[in-house]
Structure formats: structure tokens, C-alpha cells
mmCIF file of C-alpha atoms in Angstrom:
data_model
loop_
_atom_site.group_PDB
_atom_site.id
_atom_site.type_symbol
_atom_site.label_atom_id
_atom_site.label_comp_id
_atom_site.label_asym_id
_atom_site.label_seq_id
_atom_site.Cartn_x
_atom_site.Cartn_y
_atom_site.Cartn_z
ATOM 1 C CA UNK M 11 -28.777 -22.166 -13.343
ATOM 2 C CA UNK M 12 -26.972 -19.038 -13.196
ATOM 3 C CA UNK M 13 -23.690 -19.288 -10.903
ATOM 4 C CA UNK M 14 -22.343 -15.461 -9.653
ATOM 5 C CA UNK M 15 -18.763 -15.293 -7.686
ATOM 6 C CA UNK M 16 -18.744 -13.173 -5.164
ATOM 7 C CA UNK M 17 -16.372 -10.105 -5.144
ATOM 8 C CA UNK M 18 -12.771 -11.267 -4.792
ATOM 9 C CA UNK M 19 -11.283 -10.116 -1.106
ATOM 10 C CA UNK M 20 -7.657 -8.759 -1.993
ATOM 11 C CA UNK M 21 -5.969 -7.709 1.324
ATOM 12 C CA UNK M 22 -2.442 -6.875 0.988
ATOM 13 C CA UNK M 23 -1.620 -5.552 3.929
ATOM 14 C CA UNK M 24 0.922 -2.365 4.417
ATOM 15 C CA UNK M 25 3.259 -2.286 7.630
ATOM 16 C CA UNK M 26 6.305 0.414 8.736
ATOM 17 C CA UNK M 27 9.382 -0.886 9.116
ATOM 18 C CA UNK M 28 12.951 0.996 10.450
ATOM 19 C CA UNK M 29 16.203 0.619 10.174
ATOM 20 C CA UNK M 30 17.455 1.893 13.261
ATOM 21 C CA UNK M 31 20.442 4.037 13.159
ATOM 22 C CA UNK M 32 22.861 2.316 14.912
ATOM 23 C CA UNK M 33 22.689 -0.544 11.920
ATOM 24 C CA UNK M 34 22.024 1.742 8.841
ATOM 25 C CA UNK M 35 25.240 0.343 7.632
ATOM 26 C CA UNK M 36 23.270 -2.547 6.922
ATOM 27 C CA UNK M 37 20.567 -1.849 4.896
ATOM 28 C CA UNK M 38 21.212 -3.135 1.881
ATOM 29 C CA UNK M 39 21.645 -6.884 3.652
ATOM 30 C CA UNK M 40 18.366 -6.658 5.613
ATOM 31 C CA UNK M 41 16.548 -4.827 2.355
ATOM 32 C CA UNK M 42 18.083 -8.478 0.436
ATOM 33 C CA UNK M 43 16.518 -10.405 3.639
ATOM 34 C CA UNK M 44 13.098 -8.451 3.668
ATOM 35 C CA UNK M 45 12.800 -9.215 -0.505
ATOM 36 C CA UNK M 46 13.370 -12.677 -0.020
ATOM 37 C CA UNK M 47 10.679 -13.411 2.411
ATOM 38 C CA UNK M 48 8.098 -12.419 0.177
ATOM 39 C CA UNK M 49 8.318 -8.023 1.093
ATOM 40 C CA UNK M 50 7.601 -5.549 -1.431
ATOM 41 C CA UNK M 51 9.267 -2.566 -0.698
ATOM 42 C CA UNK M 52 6.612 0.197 -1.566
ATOM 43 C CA UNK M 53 8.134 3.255 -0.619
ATOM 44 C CA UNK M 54 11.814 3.820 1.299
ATOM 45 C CA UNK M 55 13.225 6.992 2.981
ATOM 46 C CA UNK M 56 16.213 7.981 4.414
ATOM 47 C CA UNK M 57 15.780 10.628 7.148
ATOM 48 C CA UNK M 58 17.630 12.012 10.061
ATOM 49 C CA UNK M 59 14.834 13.012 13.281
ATOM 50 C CA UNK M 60 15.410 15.156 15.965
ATOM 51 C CA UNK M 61 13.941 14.670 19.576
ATOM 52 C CA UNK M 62 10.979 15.829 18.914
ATOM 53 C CA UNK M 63 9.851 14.376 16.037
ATOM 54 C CA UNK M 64 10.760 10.979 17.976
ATOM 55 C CA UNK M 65 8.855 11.974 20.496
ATOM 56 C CA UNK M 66 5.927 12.456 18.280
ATOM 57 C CA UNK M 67 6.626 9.262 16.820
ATOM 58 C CA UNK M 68 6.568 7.003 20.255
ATOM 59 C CA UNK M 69 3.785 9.176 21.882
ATOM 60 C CA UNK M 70 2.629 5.883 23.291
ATOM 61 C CA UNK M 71 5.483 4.942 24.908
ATOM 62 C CA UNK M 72 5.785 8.823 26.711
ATOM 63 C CA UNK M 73 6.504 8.432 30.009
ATOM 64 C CA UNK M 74 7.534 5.334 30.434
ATOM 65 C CA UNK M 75 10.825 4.954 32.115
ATOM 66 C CA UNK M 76 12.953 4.078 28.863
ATOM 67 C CA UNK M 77 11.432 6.965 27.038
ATOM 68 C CA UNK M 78 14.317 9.743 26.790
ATOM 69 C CA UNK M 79 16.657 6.867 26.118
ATOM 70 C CA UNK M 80 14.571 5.738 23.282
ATOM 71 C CA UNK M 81 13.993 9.159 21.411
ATOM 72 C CA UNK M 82 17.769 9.779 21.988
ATOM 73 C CA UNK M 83 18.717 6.818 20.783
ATOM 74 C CA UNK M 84 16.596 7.350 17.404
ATOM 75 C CA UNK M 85 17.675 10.928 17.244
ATOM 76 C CA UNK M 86 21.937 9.650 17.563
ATOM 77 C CA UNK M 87 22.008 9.630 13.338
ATOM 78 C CA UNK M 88 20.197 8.867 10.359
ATOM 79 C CA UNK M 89 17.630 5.575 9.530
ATOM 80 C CA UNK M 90 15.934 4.395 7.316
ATOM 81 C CA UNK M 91 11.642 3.848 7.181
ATOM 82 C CA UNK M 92 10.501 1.608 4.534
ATOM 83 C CA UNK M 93 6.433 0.651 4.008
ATOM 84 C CA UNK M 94 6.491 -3.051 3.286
ATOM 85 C CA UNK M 95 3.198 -5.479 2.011
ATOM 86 C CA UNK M 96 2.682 -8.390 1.391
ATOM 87 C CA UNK M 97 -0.264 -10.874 3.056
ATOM 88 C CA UNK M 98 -0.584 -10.323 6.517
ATOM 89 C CA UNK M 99 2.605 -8.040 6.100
ATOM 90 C CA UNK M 100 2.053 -6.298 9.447
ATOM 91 C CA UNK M 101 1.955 -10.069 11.528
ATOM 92 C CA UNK M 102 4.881 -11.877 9.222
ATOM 93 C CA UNK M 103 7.125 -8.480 9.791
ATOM 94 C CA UNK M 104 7.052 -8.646 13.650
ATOM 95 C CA UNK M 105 7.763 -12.817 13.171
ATOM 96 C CA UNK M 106 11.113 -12.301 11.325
ATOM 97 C CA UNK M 107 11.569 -9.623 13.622
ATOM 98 C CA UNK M 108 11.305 -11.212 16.332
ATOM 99 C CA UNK M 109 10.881 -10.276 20.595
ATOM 100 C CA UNK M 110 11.606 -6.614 20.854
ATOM 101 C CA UNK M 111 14.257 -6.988 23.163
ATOM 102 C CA UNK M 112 17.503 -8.452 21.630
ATOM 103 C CA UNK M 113 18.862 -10.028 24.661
ATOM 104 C CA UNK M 114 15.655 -12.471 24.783
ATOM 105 C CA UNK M 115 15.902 -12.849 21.015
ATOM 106 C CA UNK M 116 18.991 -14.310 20.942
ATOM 107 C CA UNK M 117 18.313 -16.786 23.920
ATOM 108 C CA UNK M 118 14.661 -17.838 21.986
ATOM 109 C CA UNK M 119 15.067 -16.920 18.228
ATOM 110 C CA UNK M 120 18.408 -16.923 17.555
ATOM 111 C CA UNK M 121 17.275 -16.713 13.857
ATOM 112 C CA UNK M 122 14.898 -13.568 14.438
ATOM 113 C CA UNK M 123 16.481 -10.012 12.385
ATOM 114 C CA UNK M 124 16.555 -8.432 16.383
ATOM 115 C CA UNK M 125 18.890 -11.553 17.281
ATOM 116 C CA UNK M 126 21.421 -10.695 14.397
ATOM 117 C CA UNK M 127 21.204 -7.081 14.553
ATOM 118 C CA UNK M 128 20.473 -5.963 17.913
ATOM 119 C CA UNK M 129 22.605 -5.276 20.953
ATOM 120 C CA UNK M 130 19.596 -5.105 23.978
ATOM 121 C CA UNK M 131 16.225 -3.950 25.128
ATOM 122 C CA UNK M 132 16.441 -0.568 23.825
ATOM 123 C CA UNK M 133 18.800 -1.099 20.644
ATOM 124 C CA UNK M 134 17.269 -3.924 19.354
ATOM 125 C CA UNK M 135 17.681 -2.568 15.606
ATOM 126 C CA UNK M 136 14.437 -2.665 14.072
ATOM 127 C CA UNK M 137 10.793 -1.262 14.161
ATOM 128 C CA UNK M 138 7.802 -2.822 12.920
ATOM 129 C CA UNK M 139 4.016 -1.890 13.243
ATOM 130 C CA UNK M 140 1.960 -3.618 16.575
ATOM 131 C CA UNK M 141 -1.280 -4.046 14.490
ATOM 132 C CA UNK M 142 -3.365 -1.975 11.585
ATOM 133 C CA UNK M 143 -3.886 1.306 13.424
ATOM 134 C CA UNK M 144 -0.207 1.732 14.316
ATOM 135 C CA UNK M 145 0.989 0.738 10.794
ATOM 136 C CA UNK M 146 -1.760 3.614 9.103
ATOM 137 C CA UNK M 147 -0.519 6.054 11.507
ATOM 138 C CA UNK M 148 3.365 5.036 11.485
ATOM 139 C CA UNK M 149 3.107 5.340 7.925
ATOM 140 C CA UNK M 150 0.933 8.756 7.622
ATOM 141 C CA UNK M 151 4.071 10.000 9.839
ATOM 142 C CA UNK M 152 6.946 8.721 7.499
ATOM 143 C CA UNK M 153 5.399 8.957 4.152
ATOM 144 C CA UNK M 154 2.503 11.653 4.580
ATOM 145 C CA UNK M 155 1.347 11.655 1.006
ATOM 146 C CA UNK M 156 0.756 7.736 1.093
ATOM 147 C CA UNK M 157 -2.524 6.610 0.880
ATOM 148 C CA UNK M 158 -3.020 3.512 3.107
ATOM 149 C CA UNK M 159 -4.718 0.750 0.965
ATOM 150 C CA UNK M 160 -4.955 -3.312 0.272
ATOM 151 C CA UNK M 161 -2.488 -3.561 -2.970
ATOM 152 C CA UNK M 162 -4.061 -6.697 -5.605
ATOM 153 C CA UNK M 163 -0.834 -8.864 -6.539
ATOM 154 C CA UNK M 164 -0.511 -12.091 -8.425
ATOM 155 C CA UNK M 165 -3.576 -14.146 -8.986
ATOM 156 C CA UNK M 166 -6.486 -11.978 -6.757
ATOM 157 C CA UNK M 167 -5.201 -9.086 -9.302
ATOM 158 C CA UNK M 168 -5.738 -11.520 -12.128
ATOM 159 C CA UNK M 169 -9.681 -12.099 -10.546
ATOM 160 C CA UNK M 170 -10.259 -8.653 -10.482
ATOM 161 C CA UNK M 171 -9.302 -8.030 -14.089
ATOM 162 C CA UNK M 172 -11.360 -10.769 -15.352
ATOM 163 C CA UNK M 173 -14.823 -10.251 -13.588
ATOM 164 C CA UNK M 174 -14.851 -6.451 -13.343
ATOM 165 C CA UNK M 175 -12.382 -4.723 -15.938
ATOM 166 C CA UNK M 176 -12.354 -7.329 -19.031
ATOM 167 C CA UNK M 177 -16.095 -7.505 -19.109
ATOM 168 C CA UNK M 178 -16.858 -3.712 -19.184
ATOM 169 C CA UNK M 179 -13.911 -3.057 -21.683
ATOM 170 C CA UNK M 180 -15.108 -5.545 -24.226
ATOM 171 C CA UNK M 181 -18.381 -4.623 -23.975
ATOM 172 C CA UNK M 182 -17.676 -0.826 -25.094
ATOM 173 C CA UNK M 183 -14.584 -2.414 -27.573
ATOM 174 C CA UNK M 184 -17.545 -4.343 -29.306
ATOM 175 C CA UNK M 185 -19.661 -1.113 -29.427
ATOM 176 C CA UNK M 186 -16.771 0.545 -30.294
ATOM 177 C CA UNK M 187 -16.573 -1.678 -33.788
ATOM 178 C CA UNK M 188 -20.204 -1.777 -34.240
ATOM 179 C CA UNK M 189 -20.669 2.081 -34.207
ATOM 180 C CA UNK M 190 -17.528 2.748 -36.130
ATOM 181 C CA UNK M 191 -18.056 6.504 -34.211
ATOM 182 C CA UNK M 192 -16.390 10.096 -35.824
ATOM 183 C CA UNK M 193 -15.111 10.077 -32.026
ATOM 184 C CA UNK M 194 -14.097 6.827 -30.443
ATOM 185 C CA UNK M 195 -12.497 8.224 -27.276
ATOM 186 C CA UNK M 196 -16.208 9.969 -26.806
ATOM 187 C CA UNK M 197 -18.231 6.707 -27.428
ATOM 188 C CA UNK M 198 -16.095 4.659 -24.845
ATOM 189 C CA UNK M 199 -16.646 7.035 -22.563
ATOM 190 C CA UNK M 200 -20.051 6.612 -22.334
ATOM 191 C CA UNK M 201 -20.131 2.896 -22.977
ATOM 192 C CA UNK M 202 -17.643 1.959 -20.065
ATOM 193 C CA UNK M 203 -19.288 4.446 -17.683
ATOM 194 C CA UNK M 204 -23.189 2.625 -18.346
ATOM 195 C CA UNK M 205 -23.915 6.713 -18.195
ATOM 196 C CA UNK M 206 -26.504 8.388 -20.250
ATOM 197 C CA UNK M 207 -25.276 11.134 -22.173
ATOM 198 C CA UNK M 208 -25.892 14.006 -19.189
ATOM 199 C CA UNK M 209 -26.690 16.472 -21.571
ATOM 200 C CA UNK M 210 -29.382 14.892 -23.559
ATOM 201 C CA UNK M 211 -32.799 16.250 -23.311
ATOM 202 C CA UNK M 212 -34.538 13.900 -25.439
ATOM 203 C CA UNK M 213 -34.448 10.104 -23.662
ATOM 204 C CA UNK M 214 -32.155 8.062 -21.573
ATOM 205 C CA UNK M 215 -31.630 5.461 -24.821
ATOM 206 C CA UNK M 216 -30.219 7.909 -27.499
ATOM 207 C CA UNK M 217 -27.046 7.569 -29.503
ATOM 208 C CA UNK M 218 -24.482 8.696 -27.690
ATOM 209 C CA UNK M 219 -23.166 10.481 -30.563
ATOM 210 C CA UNK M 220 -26.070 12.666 -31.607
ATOM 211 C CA UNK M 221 -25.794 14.106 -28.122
ATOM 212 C CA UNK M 222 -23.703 16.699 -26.709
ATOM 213 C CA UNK M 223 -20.021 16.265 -24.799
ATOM 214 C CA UNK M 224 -19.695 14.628 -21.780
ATOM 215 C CA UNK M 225 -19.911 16.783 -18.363
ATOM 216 C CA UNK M 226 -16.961 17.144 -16.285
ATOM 217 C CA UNK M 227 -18.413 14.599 -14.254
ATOM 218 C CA UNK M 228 -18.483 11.779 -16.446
ATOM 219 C CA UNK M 229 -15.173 12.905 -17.769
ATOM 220 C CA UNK M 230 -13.997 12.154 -13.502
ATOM 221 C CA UNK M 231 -15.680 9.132 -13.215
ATOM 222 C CA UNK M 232 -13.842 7.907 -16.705
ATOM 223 C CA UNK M 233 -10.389 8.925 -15.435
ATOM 224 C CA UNK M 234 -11.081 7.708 -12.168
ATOM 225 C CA UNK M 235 -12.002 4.125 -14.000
ATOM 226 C CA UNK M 236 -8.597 4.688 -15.904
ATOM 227 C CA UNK M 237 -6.813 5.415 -13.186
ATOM 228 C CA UNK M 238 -8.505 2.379 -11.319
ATOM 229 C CA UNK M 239 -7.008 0.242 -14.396
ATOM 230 C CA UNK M 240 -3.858 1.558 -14.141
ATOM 231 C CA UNK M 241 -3.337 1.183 -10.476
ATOM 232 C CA UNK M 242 -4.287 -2.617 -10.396
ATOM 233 C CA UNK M 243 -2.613 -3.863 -13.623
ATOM 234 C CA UNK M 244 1.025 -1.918 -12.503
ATOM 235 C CA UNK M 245 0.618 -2.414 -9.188
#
């Protein structure tokens, strides 16, 4: 009886988090803090916004009462944006962050990063995503050339390797020493790709290397394999 695993389900999620300016002089404390809960710090940024770009970045919150006070407030001086992930990053981040309004923190998590850092309702310190949505746009706005996706650590990267990359690379590394080809890069590329030479005109089972060179396309589905690779085994 033939047993098949199902696809392993990596989600690391991504969530924004902000150093608010008023506590900047603290980063490197609340950076050690975010580390040792189990953060990694993907990307970090320090950047000075005016009004407007404030505004743009609470849009949900215009109108509300507190609103000029709150784009003033992260407008008075530099802070810092960071894109954190870990496993249910976005949910864990607003738990050590605790109730957005410092005064409450302190009376019901004393131990919360808003309780030790923040002052009251509006300079409570800290920012961290509501949900999903929030944290892809948040981070679109900080980081614009990020690309918002799950990131395979530990042992789920480990599961990936060994059902869908090892297989496929040994298979065309055993071809590879069978064939003993003129041009090895060539013959892998066609071996790890399961592609037909896209040039032949004679059958869809020839050797690869009595055919002509690969088309750009199989050259882009190659790199993008390599890249693939890359990306999971240095992430």
C-alpha cells in the first residue's frame, strides 16, 4: 500500500511593528525583547513622516476625535517600522504588546511592552498590525518593495526540502552521472524541469542532448526553481 503526505502547510506569518518616536531611544532594548520571544526581524527602517503620510497611514482612524493628535504625535520625530514573523506573528505581537492604551496596561498587564513603554491612550509606544489585511497593507506602506509571503523556518522548511526539492534534484544528479553529457548545466535543465526539449521536432522522448537549446522559457522556469531553492534553504 502506497502511503502519500500531503503538502506540508508552512505559515509564517508577517506583522508591522513601530517604534514610536517618543521611545526611539529604546530600540535596541525592545529589538533584544522582540528576538527573544521567538521574532525574526525581516526588514527594519528608520524614517521620519510628516502629517500626511501619517494620515495616509491611519486612514481608518480619520475622523475620529483623537485623530490630529495621533498623526501629530507620529509626525513629533523619527521611528522606527520593523516587519516581524514568526507563527501567528501578527496575534503573539499584539499579546506582548498588550491593550492599546497604556494607562489600562499598566492596571491589567503590567508585564505588556505598552505598560513599560507607554505614557497613555494616545502615546502608548508601540504599533502592531489588527489582523492579515492591515499587516499586508501596513507593510506595502513601510517597505513597498516587500513581497508579503508565509516564510518556511526550522523543521516545515526541512519537509519541504525532502518531499519536493531532494527528490527532483537527485533524480536529474543520477541522470546527470548516467549521461555523462558535453553540457551538464543543459541536461539538468531539462531533467529538473520534467520539460521536453521545446525545440525538438522529432518526439517528446528524445535525448535531450541531440536537441537544440532550451527556450527562454524553460530557461525562467529553471531560475525560477533556483531561485525557489534559494529562497527556502536561506530563508
Amino acid at each position: 500500500m502506497e502511503l502519500s503526505m500531503p503538502p506540508p502547510q508552512i505559515y509564517v506569518e508577517k506583522t508591522l511593528a513601530i517604534i514610536k518616536p517618543d521611545i526611539v531611544d529604546k530600540e535596541e532594548e525592545i529589538q533584544d525583547i522582540i528576538l527573544r520571544s521567538g521574532f525574526t526581524i525581516v526588514q527594519r527602517r528608520k524614517l521620519h513622516l510628516s502629517p500626511e503620510h501619517c494620515s495616509n497611514f491611519y486612514v481608518e482612524q480619520y475622523g475620529k476625535m483623537f485623530f490630529p493628535n495621533l498623526t501629530a504625535y507620529m509626525s513629533s520625530g523619527p521611528l522606527v517600522a520593523m516587519i516581524l514573523a514568526r507563527y501567528n506573528a501578527i496575534s503573539y505581537w499584539k499579546e506582548l504588546l498588550g491593550p492599546s492604551n497604556s494607562l489600562v496596561a499598566k492596571e491589567t498587564h503590567p508585564d505588556s511592552l505598552r505598560a513599560i513603554y507607554g505614557t497613555d491612550e494616545l502615546r502608548n509606544a508601540l504599533h502592531g498590525s489588527n489582523d492579515f489585511a492591515a499587516a499586508e497593507r501596513e507593510i506595502r506602506f513601510m517597505f513597498p518593495a516587500v513581497i508579503v509571503e508565509p516564510i518556511p523556518v526550522g523543521q516545515a522548511a526541512k519537509d519541504y526540502l525532502n518531499l519536493y526539492v531532494m527528490p527532483t534534484l537527485l533524480k536529474g544528479l543520477t541522470e546527470l552521472c548516467k549521461q555523462k553529457p558535453a553540457d551538464p548545466f543543459f541536461y539538468q535543465v531539462i531533467a529538473t524541469t520534467h520539460l521536453p526539449p521545446p525545440s525538438c521536432t522529432r518526439c517528446q522522448s528524445c535525448n535531450p542532448m541531440d536537441c537544440s537549446p532550451p527556450s527562454s522559457s524553460v530557461h525562467g522556469l529553471f531560475q525560477a526553481r533556483i531561485l525557489e531553492w534559494v529562497t527556502i534553504s536561506f530563508s
